[in-house]
Coordinates of C-alpha atoms (C1' of nucleotides) in Angstrom, one line a residue:
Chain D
X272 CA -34.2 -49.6 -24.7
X273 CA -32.3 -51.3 -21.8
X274 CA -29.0 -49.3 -21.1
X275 CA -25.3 -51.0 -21.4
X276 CA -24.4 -51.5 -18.1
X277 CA -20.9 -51.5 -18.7
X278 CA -18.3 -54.2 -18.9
X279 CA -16.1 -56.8 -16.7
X280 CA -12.7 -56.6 -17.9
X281 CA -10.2 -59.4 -16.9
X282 CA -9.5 -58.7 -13.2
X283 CA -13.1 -58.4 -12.3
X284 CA -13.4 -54.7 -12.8
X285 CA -16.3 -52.7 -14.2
X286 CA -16.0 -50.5 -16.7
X287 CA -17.9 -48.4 -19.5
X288 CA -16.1 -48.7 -23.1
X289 CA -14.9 -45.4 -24.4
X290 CA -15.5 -43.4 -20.9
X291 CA -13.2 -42.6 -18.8
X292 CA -12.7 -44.2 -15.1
X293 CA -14.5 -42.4 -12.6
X294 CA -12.2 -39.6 -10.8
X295 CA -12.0 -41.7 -7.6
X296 CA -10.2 -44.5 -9.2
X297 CA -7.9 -42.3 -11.0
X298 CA -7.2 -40.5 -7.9
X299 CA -6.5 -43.6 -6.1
X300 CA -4.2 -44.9 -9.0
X301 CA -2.3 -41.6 -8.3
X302 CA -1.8 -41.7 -4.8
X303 CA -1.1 -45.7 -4.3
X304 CA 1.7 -44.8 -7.2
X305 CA 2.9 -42.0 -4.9
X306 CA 2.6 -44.5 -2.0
X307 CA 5.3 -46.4 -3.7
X308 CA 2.8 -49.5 -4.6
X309 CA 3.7 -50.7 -8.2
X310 CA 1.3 -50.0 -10.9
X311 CA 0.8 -54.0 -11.3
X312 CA -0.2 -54.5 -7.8
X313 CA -2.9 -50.9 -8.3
X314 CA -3.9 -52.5 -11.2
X315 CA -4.5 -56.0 -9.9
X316 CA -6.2 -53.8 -6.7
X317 CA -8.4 -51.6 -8.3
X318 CA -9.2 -53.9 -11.3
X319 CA -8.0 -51.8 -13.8
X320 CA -6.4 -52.5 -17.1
X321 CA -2.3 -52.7 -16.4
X322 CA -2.3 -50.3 -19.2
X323 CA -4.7 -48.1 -18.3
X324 CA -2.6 -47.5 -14.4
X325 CA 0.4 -47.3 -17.3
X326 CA -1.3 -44.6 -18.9
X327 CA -2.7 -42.4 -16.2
X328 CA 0.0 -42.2 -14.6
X329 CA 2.3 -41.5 -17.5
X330 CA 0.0 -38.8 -18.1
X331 CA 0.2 -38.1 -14.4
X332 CA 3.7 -37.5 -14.6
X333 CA 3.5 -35.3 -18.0
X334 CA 1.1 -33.0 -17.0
X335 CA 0.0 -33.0 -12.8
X336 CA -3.3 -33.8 -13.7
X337 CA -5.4 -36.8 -13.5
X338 CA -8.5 -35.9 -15.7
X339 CA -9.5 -37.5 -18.6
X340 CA -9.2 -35.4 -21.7
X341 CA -12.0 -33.7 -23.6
X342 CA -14.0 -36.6 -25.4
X343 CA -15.4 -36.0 -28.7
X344 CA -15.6 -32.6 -30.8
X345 CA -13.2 -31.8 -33.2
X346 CA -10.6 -28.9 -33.4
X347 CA -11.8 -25.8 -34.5
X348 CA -11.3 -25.8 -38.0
X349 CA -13.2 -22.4 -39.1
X350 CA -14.8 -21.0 -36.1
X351 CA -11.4 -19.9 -34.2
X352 CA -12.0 -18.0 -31.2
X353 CA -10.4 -14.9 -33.7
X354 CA -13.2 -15.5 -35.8
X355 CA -15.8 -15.6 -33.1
X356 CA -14.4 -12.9 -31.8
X357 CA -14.9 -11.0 -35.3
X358 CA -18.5 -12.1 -35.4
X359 CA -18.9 -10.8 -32.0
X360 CA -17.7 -7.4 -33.2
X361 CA -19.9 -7.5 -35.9
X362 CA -23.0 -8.4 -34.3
X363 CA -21.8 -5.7 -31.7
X364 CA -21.9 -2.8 -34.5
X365 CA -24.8 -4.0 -36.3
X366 CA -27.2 -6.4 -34.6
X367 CA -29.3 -6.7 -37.5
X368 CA -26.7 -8.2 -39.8
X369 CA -26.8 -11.4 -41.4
X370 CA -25.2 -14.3 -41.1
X371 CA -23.9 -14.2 -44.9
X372 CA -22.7 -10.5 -44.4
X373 CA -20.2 -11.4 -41.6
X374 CA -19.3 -14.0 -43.5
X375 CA -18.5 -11.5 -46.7
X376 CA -17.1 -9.5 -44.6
X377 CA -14.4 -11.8 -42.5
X378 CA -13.8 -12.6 -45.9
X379 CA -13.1 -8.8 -47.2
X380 CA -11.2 -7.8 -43.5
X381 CA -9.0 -11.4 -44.0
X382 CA -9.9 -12.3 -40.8
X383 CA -10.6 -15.5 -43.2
X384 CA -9.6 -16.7 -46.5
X385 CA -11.7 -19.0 -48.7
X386 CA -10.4 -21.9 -47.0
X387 CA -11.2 -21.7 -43.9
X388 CA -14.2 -19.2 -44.1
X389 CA -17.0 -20.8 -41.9
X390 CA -20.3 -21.7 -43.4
X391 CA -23.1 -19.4 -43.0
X392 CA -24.8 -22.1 -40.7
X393 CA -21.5 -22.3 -38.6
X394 CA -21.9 -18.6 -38.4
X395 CA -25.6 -18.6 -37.6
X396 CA -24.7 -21.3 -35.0
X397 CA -21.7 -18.8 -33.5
X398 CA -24.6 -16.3 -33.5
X399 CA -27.0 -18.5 -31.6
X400 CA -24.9 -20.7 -29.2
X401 CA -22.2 -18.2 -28.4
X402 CA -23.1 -14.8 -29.0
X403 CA -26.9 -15.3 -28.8
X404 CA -27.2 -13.7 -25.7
X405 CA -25.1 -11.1 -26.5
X406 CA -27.5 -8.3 -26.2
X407 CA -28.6 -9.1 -22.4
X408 CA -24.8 -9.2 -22.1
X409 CA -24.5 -5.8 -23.0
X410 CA -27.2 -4.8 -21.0
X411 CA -25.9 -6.2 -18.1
X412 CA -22.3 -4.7 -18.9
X413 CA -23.6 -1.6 -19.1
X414 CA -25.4 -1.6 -15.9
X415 CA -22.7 -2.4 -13.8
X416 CA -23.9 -6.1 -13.9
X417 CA -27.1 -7.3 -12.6
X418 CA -26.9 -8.6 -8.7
X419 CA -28.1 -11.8 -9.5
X420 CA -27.8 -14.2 -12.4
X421 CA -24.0 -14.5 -12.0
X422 CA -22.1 -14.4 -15.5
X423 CA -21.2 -18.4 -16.6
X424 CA -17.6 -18.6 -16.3
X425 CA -15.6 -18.3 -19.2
X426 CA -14.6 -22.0 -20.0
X427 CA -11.6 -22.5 -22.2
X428 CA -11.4 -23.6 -25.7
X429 CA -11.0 -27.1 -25.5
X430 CA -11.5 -27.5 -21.5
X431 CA -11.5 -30.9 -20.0
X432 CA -14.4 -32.4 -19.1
X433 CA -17.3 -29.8 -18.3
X434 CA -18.2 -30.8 -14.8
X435 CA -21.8 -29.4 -13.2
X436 CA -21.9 -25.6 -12.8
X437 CA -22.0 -26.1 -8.9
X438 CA -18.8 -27.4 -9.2
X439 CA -15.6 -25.0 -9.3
X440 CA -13.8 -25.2 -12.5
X441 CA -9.9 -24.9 -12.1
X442 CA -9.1 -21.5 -12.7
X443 CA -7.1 -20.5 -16.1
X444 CA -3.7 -20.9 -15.4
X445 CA -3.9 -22.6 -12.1
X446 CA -2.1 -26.1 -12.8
X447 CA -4.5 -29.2 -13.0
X448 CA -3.0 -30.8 -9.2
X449 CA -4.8 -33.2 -7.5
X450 CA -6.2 -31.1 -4.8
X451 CA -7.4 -28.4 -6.8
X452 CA -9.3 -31.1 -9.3
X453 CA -10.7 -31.6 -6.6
X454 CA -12.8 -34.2 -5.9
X455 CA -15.0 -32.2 -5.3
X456 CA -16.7 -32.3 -9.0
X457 CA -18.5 -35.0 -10.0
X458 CA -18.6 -37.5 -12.5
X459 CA -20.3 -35.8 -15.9
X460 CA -24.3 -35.6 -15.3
X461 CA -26.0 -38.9 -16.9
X462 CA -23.0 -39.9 -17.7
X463 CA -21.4 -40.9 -14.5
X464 CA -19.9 -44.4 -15.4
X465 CA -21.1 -45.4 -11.5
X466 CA -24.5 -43.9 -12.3
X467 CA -24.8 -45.6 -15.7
X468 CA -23.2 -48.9 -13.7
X469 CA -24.9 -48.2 -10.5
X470 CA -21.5 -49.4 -9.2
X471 CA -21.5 -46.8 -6.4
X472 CA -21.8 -49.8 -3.5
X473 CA -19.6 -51.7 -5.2
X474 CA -16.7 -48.9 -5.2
X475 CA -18.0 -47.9 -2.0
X476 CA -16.6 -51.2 -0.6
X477 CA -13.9 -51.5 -2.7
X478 CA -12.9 -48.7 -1.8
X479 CA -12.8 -49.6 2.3
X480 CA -11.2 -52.8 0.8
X481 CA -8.6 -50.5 -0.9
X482 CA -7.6 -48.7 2.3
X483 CA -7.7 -51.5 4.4
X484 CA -5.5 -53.0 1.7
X485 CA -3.1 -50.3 1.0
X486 CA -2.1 -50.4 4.7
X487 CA -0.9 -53.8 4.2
X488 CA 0.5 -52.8 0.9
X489 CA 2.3 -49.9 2.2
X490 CA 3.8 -52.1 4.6
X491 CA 4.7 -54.6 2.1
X492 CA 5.5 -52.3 -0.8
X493 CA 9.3 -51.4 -0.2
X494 CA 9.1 -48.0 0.7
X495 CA 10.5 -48.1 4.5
X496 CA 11.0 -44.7 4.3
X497 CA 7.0 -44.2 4.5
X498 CA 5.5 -44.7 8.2
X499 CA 3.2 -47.3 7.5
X500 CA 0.5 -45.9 10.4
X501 CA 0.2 -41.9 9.1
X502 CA 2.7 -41.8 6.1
X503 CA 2.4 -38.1 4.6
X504 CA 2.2 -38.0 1.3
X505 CA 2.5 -35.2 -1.3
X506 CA 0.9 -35.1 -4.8
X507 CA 1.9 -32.5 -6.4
X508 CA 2.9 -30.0 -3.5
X509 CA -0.2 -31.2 -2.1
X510 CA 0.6 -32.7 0.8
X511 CA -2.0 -35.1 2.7
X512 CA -2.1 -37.1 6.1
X513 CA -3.6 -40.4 7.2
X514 CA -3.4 -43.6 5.3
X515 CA -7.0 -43.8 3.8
X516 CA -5.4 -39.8 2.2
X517 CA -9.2 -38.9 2.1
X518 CA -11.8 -38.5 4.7
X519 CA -13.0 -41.8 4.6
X520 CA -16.8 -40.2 5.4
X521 CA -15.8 -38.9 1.9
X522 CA -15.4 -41.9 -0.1
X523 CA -18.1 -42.6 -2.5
X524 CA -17.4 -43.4 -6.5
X525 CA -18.0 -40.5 -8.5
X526 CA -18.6 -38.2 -5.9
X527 CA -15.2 -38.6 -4.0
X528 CA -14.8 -35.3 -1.8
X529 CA -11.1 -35.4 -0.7
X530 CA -10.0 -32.8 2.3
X531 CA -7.1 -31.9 0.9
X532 CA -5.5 -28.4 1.4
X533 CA -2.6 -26.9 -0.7
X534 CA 0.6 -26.8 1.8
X535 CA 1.6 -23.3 1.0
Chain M
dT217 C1' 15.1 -69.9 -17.5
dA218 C1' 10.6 -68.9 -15.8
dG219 C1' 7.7 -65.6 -14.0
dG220 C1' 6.7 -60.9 -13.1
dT221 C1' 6.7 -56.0 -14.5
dC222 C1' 6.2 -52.3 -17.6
dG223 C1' 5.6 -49.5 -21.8
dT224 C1' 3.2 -49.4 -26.0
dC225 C1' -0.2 -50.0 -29.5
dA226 C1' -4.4 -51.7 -32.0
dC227 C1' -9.1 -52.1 -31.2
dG228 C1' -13.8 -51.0 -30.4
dC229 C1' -16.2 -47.6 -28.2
dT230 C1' -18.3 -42.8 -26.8
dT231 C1' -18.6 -38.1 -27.5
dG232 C1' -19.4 -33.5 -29.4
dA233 C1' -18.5 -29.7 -32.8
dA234 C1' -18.5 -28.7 -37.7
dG235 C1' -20.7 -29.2 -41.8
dC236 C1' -24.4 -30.7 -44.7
dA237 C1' -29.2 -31.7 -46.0
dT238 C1' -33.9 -30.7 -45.6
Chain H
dA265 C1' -33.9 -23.3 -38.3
dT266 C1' -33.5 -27.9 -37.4
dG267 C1' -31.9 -32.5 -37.6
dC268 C1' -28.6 -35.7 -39.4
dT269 C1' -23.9 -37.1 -40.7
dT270 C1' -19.1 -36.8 -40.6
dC271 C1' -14.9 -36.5 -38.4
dA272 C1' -11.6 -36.3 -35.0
dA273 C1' -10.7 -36.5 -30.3
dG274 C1' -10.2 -39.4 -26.0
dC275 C1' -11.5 -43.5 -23.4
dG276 C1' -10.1 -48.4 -21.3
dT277 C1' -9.1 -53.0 -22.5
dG278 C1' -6.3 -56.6 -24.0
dA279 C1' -2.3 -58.3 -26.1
dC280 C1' 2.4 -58.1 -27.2
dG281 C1' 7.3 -57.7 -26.5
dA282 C1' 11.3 -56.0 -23.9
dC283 C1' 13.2 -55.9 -19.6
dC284 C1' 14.1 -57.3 -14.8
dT285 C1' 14.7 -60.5 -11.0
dA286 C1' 15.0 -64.7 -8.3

DNA sequence: TAGGTCGTCACGCTTGAAGCAT
DNA sequence: ATGCTTCAAGCGTGACGACCTA
């Protein structure tokens, strides 16, 4: 079956219905915003959607971060961490019980009522997905942990996009800011809306054009107040130097590595 | 007044967890 | 136990209307 290879909306962009833009664009959205260039004119410049620049940067400015949200899955209606957690203890105490005795009994401690008691598949699937390895857990718990094989880290409930293990997660707590999302994940696996487009060329040269262009758009855009040769800009308490804001040897769609360090 | 800008929303789409069927 | 279906979440686009500016 020949794969979609995305879309052109109306100013010439590419784009993949129902996935998010790659990082690198959003990123760029962010900081020609910050640059003071109006969200038309980064629309019109990086082809995107005047309501999509509307949107991300909205979001932007509600939350510091520029990742997509978590697509698809649905809220947890029965298998609440609580209830894992339960199931956990369960399985800790007896590892031979069965998936319709935890249930009974998240039922009997009220962990549950009958409404939102999970099925004993949803239970079997706790056991399996979640808890399956539970008993090499322990074993490594109880030795002190083994030298290799590194525990996964614990990803939150309902954590943004699940970027490749070799990638650093943001750390709980630690706010979403541009130079801590880092570009140094990449674009979901198979996924990756330049992979699936094989766009990368094509943002790789739009993305020279960008720079080259938001030069003459920061000299343009009225914002005198920004040296238009090695304007500093902050995103976020993030603070960054040189026009092109990332290492140009950086620049690649999907894969955009920016050097940005926190100014502490 | 015309043209540009901006926020918002419906739409069609993808995605993944929960629940159900086999 | 496994595979399929359902459902709810988010995605970007495109269109609309309100507002702003020359």
């Amino acid at each position: 079956m020949e794969p979609a290879f995305g879309e052109v909306n109306q100013l010439g962009g590419v784009f993949v219905n129902g996935r998010p833009l790659p990082n690198a664009i959003r990123l760029r959205i962010v900081e020609l915003a910050q640059l003071g260039i109006r969200p038309c004119d980064i629309s019109r410049q990086l082809r995107v959607s005047h309501g999509c620049v509307s949107k991300i940067l909205a979001r932007y400015n509600e939350t510091g971060s520029i990742l997509p949200g978590a697509i698809g899955g649905s809220k947890p209606r029965v298998t609440t961490p609580t209830v894992v957690k339960h199931i956990r203890t369960y399985k800790q105490r007896d590892p031979g019980i069965f998936a319709w005795e935890i249930r009974d009994r998240l039922l009997a401690d009220g962990v549950c009522d009958k409404f939102n008691l999970p099925s004993v598949s949803s239970i079997s699937r706790i056991l399996r997905n979640k808890i399956g390895n539970l008993s090499q857990q322990s074993q490594y718990e109880s030795g002190k942990q083994a030298p290799h094989a590194p525990p996964q880290p614990t990803i939150p409930y309902n954590h943004l996009y699940s970027y490749p293990t070799s990638k650093v997660p943001t750390p709980p707590g630690m706010p979403t800011l541009p130079g801590h999302m880092a570009m140094h994940r990449i674009w979901p696996s198979s996924h990756s809306v330049t992979d699936i487009l094989g766009i990368r060329s094509i943002t790789e040269q739009q993305n020279a054009e960008w720079f080259a262009h938001s030069e003459q758009l920061c000299h343009s855009a009225q914002h005198p107040s920004l040296p238009p040769s090695h304007p500093s800009v902050t995103l976020h308490g993030v603070q960054r130097h040189h026009v092109g804001l990332c290492d140009r040897t950086h620049v690649a769609a999907g894969q955009w590595q920016c050097s940005i360090s926190p100014q502490l």
